[in-house]
XYZ file of C-alpha atoms in Angstrom:
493
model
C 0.000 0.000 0.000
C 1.354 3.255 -0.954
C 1.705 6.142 1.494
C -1.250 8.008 -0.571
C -3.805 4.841 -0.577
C -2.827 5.070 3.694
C -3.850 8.082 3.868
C -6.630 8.406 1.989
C -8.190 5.336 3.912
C -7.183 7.311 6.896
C -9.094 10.324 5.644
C -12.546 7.814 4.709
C -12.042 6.694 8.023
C -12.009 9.616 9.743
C -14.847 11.592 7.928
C -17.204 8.216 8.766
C -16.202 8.841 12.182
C -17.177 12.062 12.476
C -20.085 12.012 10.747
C -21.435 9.744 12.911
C -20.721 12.195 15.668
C -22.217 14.780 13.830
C -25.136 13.493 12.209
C -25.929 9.834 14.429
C -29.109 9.547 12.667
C -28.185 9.322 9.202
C -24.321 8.484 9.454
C -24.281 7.501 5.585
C -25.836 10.332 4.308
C -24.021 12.893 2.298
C -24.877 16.402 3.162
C -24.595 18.950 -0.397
C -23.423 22.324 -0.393
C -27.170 23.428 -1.452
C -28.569 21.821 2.038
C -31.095 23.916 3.813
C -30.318 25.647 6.806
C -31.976 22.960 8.708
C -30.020 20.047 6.833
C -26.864 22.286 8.094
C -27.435 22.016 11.786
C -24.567 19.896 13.673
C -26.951 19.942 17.001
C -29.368 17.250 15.755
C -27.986 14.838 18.058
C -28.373 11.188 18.730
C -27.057 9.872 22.067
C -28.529 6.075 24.514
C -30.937 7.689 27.296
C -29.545 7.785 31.037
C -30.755 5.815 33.723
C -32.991 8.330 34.884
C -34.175 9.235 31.426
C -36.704 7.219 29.476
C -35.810 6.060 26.433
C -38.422 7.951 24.104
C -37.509 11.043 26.103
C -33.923 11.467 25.166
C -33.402 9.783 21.165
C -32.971 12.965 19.015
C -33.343 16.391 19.853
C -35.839 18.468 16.599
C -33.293 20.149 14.604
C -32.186 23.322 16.191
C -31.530 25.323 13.170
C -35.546 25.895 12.997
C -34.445 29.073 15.900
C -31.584 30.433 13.562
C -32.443 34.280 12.021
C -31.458 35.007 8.691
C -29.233 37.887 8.818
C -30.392 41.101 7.540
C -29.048 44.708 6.486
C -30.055 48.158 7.255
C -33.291 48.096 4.745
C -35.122 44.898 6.230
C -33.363 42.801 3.010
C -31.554 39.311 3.760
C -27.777 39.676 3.142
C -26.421 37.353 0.357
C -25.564 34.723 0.311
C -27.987 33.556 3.113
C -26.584 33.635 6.551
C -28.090 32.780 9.765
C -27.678 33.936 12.923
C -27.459 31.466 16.151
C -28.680 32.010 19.691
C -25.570 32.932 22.236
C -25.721 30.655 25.197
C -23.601 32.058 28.267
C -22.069 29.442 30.902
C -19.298 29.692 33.301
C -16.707 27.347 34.209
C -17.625 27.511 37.826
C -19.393 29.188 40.142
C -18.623 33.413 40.340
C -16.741 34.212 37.666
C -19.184 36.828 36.182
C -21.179 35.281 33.740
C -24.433 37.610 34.491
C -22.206 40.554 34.228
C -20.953 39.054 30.807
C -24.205 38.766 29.973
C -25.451 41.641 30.573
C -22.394 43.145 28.913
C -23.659 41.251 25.995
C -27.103 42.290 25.679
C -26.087 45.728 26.152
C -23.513 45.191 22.997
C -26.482 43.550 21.295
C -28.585 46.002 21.712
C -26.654 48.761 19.550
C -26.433 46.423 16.867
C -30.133 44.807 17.040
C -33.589 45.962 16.744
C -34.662 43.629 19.195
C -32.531 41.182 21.300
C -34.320 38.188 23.231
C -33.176 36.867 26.359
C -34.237 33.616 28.611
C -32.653 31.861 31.294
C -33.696 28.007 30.394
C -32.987 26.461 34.031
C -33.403 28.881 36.930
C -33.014 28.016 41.048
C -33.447 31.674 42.574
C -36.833 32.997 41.913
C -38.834 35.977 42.214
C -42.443 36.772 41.589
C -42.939 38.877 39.382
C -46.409 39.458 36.860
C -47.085 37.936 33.735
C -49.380 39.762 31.000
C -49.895 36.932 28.947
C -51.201 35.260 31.795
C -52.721 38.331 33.738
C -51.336 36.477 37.045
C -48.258 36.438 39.157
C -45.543 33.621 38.179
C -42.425 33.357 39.229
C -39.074 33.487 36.965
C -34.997 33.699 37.876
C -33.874 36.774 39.461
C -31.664 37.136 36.721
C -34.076 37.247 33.836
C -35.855 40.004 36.350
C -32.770 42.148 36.214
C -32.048 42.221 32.427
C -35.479 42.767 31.384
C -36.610 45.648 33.714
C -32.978 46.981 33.048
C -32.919 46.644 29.390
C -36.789 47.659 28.881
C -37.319 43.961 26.940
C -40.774 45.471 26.725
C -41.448 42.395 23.492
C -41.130 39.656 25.794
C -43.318 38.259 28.469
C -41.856 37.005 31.734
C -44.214 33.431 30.462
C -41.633 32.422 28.055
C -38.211 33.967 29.660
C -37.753 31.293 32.510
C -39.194 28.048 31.487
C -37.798 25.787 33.865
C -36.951 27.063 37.899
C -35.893 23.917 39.877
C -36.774 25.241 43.681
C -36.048 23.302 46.948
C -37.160 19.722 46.364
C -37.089 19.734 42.755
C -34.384 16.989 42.255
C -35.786 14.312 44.086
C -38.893 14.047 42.606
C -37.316 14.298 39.322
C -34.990 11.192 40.567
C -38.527 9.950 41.996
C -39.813 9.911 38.495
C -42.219 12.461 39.395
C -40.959 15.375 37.110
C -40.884 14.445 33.669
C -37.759 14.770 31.320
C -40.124 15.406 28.060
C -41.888 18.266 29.689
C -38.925 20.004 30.730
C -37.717 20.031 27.080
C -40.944 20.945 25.744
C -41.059 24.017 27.692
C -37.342 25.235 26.952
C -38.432 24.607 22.762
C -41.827 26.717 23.510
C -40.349 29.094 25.421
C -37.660 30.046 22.345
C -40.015 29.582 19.984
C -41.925 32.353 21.028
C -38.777 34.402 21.920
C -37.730 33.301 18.977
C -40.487 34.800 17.015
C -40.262 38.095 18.521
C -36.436 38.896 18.352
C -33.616 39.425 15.678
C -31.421 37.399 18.557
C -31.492 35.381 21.169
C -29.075 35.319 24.256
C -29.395 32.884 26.654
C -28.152 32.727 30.258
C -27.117 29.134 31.831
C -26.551 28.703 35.405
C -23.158 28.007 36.347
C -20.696 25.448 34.446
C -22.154 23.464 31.244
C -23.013 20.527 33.490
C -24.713 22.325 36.108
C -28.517 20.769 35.668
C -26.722 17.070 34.556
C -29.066 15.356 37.494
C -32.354 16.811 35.966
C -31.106 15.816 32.270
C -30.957 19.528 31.591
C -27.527 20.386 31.596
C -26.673 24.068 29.970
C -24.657 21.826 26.966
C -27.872 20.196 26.743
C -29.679 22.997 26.321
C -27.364 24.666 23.811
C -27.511 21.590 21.906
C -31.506 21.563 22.054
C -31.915 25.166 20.581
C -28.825 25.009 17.916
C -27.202 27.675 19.900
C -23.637 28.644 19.937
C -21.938 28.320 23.141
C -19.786 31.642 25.159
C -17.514 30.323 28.155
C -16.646 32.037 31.146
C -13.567 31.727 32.812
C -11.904 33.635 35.962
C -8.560 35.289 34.942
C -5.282 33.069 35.068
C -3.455 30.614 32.717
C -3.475 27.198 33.550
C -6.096 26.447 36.343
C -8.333 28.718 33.702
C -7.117 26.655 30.788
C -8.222 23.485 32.302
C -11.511 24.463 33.455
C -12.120 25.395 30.080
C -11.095 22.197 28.665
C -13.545 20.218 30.864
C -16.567 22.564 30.020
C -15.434 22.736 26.206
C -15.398 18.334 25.913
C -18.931 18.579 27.264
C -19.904 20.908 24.607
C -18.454 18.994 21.837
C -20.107 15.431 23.490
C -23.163 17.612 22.715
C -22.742 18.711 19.478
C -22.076 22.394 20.603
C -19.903 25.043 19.035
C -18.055 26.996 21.634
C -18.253 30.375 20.056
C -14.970 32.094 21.777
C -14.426 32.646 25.652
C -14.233 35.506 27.874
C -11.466 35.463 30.814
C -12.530 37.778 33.588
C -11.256 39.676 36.472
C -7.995 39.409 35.413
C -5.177 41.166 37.650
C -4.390 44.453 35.974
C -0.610 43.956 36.313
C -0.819 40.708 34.576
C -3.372 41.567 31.763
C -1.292 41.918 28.691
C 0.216 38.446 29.817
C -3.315 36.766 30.247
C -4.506 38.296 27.095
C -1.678 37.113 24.769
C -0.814 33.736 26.262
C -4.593 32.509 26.781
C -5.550 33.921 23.613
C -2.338 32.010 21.814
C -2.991 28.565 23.934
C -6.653 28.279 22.923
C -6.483 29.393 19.255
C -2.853 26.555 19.146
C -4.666 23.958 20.941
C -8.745 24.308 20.358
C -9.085 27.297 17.499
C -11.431 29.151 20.059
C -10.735 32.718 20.199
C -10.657 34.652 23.124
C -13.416 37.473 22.873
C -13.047 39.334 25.791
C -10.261 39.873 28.562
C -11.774 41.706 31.432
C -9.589 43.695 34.097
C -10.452 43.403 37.064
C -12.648 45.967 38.589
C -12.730 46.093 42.503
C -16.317 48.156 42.984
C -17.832 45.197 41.679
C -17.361 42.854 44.157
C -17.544 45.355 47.226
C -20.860 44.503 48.854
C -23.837 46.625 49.370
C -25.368 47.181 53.267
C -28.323 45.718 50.744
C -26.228 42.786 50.087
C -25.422 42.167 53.516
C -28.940 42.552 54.889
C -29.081 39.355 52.365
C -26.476 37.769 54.157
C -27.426 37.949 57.996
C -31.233 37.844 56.699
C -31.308 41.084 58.653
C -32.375 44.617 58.477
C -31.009 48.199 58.719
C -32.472 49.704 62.226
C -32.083 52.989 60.441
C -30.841 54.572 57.593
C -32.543 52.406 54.642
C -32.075 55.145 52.444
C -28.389 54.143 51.860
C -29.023 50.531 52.072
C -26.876 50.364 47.796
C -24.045 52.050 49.477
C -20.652 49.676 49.019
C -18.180 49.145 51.166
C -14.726 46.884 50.321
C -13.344 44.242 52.725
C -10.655 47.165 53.076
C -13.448 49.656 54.278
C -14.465 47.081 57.010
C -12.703 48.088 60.827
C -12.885 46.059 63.757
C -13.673 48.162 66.889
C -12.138 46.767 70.682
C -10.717 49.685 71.918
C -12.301 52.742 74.279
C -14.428 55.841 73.308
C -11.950 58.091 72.823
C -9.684 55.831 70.682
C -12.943 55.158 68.725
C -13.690 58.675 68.341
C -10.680 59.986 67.014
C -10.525 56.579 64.818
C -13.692 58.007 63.139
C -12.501 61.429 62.394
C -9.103 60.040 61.081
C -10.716 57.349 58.579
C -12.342 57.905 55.419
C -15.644 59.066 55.844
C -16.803 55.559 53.878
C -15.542 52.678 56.723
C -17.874 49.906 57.981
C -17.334 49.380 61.822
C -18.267 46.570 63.504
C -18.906 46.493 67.296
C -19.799 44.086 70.008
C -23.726 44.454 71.191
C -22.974 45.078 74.851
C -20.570 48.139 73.771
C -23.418 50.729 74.216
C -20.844 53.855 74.245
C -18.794 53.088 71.095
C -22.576 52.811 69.679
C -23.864 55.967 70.782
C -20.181 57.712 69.830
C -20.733 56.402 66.432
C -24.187 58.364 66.487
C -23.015 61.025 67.959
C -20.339 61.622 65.146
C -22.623 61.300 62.420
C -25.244 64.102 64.043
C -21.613 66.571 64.261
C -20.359 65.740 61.149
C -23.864 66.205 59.592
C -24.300 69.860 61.438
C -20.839 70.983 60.068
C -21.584 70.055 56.783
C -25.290 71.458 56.487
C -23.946 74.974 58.852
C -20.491 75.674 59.271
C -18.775 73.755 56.158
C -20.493 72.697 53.195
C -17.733 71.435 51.281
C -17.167 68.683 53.997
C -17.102 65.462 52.747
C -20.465 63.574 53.896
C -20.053 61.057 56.175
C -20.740 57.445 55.035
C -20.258 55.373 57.842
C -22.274 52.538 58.941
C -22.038 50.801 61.434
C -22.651 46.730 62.241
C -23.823 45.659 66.090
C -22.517 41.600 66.922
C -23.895 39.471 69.276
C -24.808 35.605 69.726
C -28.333 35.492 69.372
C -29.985 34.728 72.968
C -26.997 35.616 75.125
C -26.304 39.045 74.001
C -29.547 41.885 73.491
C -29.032 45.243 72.249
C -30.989 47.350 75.363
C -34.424 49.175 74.278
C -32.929 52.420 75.048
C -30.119 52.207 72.662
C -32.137 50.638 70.009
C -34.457 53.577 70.396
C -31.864 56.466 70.066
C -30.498 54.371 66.912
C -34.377 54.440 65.596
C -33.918 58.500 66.114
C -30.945 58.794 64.343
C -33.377 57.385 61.105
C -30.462 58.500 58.495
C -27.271 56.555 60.395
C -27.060 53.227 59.032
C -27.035 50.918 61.699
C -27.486 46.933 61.378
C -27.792 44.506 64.531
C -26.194 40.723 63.551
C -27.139 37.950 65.555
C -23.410 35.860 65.673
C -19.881 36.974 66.815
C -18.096 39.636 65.102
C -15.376 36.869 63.900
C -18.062 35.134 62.660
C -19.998 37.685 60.811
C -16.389 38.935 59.375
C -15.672 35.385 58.005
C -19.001 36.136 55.828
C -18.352 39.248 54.751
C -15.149 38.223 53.435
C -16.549 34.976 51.987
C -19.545 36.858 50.512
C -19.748 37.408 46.792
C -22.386 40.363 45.872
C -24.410 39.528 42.803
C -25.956 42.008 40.444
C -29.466 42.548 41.206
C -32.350 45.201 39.773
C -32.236 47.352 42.572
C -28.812 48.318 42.604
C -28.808 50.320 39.340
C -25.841 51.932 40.315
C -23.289 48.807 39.986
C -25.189 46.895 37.192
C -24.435 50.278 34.833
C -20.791 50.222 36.342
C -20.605 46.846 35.321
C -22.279 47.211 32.179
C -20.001 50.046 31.363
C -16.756 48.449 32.488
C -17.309 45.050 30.239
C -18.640 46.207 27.035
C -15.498 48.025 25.915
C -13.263 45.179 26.355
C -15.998 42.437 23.926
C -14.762 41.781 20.710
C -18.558 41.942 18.993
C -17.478 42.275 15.517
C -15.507 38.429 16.381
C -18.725 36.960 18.231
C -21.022 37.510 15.780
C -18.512 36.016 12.659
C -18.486 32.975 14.903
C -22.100 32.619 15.479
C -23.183 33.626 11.600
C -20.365 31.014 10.754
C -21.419 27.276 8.877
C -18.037 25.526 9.846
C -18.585 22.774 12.423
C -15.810 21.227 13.713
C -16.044 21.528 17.102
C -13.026 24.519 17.140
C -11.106 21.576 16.794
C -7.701 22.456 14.483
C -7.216 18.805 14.280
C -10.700 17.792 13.599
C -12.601 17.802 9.941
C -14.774 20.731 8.867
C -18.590 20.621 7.662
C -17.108 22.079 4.614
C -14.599 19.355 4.326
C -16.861 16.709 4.949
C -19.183 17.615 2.253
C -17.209 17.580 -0.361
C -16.330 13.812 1.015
């Protein structure tokens, strides 16, 4: 055998193998260049049902090029030759690296460059209620789908058909139970961006957590990429190798699904060390998967400083008194201790910036009233004697173990007087409830307007659009593999 005849049979070989990957339900079939859009879709996927799954349930996914969008220009006209735009699926590598914030970088970047943009959050586990008009009533949907259509006025879409599936306390085991079907959960993703779908030039979609996140319920986020013919956008944390290889675990999943991983975005990346994350990841994943790297994201402090509103969240607590500044942040930096005496305290307070979180033991009823007592001065100075004084934006956080330490009626009243000095009372130790504030990661919610336009302001610049939307109008399937054979390639087989 000649070294041509080798490797041509390698070549037969190989295109065989992957087109059983690629199309499992007609592995013999050759696809033309003239195909419809619907012939062209690599996500009509074949795979042996689970365990949990029954077997009709879980065969072959409808063929998810039915929710592409032909691609149009300025005057309503289809561009030439006929294109298609995907849905953009978002999904993180793990748990906070700042996949809503991508997200809602995303939509904001869609936006400029779309009439209307759809969103919808497939599988959801924190809810809200919030009201339906379709349905006249009050439903509940992921906080997250809340946030980006109050904040980005999706005034086409109804809440019905933006979270189709919220998996609350519970939810699991009578799935395991056999109580939940598999079917209906599908069914309601496919309505749900159907009628999205219908209504928008684009589709983004928001997964929770990493693409296997949901793998229990047989709804992973690779599932549901697959299931809609969307294209998929990881997010990783900045770094180079621990990033590298959470990608690589969330990117096999994607391919085992049939899913293009449109390009990645690396997040809070140390600003000292972001020309070196941005070259060397971008150079490792284009060598090793041909995935490029859309976005590098520096990291932005602000964003993860917590909110009294955040922390009222936390200790499942509320502010005594001053509620009115409950979206004011304050960084782990901003957060001081108190053990010593009055007067030590008192000059402490005019010495720090005006913005410092104390924390104080319950039964310390003079650093307490101090603290009050130096917000009523400072706010006299500043309204009589000096109005260019800084304001003063302390708070102030009151520790003590829940039925062994009481803050005193008296002292609880005088706070109550002081309505505009934030003051919070925490039922653990101070070491304790300092472990969780440094634990604690804020998330973006609707209230806090201030840090979700931060956010949104801070990401968009640094998304390579123009790049994402190549990628998701492109017809090459091969899994961003350099190695692997192209849909182009294996037509002409």
């Amino acid at each position: 055998m000649s070294a041509l005849q080798f490797w041509m049979r390698q070549g037969q070989s190989r295109a065989k193998c992957y087109t059983s990957r690629m199309f499992p339900s007609s592995s013999s079939t050759v696809i033309s260049a003239s195909s419809s859009a619907s012939q062209q879709a690599s996500h009509s996927l074949t795979t042996d049902a689970s365990p949990l799954e029954e077997n009709k349930e879980w065969k072959k996914f409808t063929d998810g090029s039915r929710f592409w969008k032909p691609v149009k220009s300025q005057d309503g006209k289809t561009v030439g030759p006929l294109r298609y735009q995907r849905p953009i699926f978002v999904a993180a590598t793990r748990q906070h690296v700042g996949k809503t914030t991508v997200s809602l970088s995303l939509m904001s970047g869609l936006q400029k460059r779309f009439d209307k943009v759809g969103f919808i959050k497939p599988v959801g586990q924190q809810h809200v209620p919030v009201h339906s008009q379709s349905q006249d009533a009050t439903i509940r949907v992921d906080k997250d789908v809340c946030l980006v259509k109050e904040h980005f006025h999706l005034d086409h879409l109804d809440y019905q058909y933006m979270s189709p599936v919220i998996i609350p306390q519970g939810y699991t085991k009578k799935f395991v139970d056999g109580e939940i079907s598999s079917t209906d959960q599908l069914d309601r993703v496919e309505n749900a961006m159907l009628h999205v779908t219908e209504n928008s030039d684009v589709v983004l979609l928001e997964g929770t957590g990493h693409c296997a996140v949901g793998s229990i319920v047989a709804l992973n986020n690779a599932k549901c990429a697959s299931l809609i013919g969307a294209d998929m956008v990881l997010v990783a944390n900045g770094g180079l190798g621990s990033s590298f290889d959470e990608l690589e675990l969330n990117r096999i999943l994607c391919q085992h699904y049939n899913v293009r991983v449109a390009g990645v975005v690396i997040n809070k990346v140390i600003p000292d060390r972001y020309d070196q994350t941005k070259h060397y990841m971008a150079k490792a994943m284009m060598k090793a998967w041909g995935i490029p790297l859309l976005g590098c994201i520096p990291d932005r402090p602000f964003l993860g400083c917590p909110a009294l509103a955040d922390l009222e969240q936390l200790f499942k607590t509320k502010l005594i008194a001053g509620d009115e500044h409950r979206f004011r942040h304050y960084s782990p930096a901003d957060i001081n201790v108190v053990t010593t005496n009055l007067h030590r305290y008192l000059e402490n307070l005019r010495a720090k910036s005006p913005r410092t979180l104390y924390m104080c033991h319950v039964t310390r009823d003079d650093l307490i009233l101090g603290f009050l007592g130096e917000h009523q001065r400072r706010k006299e100075v500043q309204q009589s004697e000096n109005p260019n004084e800084p304001p003063f934006e302390a708070a102030m956080i009151i520790c003590g173990r829940k039925g062994v330490y009481q803050l005193s009626k008296e002292v609880e009243d005088m706070i109550r007087c002081h309505h505009d000095a934030p003051v919070m009372v925490v039922n653990m130790s101070t070491r304790d409830a300092m472990s969780k504030i440094h634990s604690f990661t804020p998330k973006l919610n609707i209230h806090d307007k201030n840090r979700v336009g931060v956010a949104v302001d801070h990401y968009e610049k640094y998304i390579d659009f123009d790049e994402l939307l190549r990628r998701t109008r492109a017809a090459n399937t091969s899994f961003n593999d350099p190695s692997s054979i192209s849909l182009e390639d294996l037509r002409r087989l």
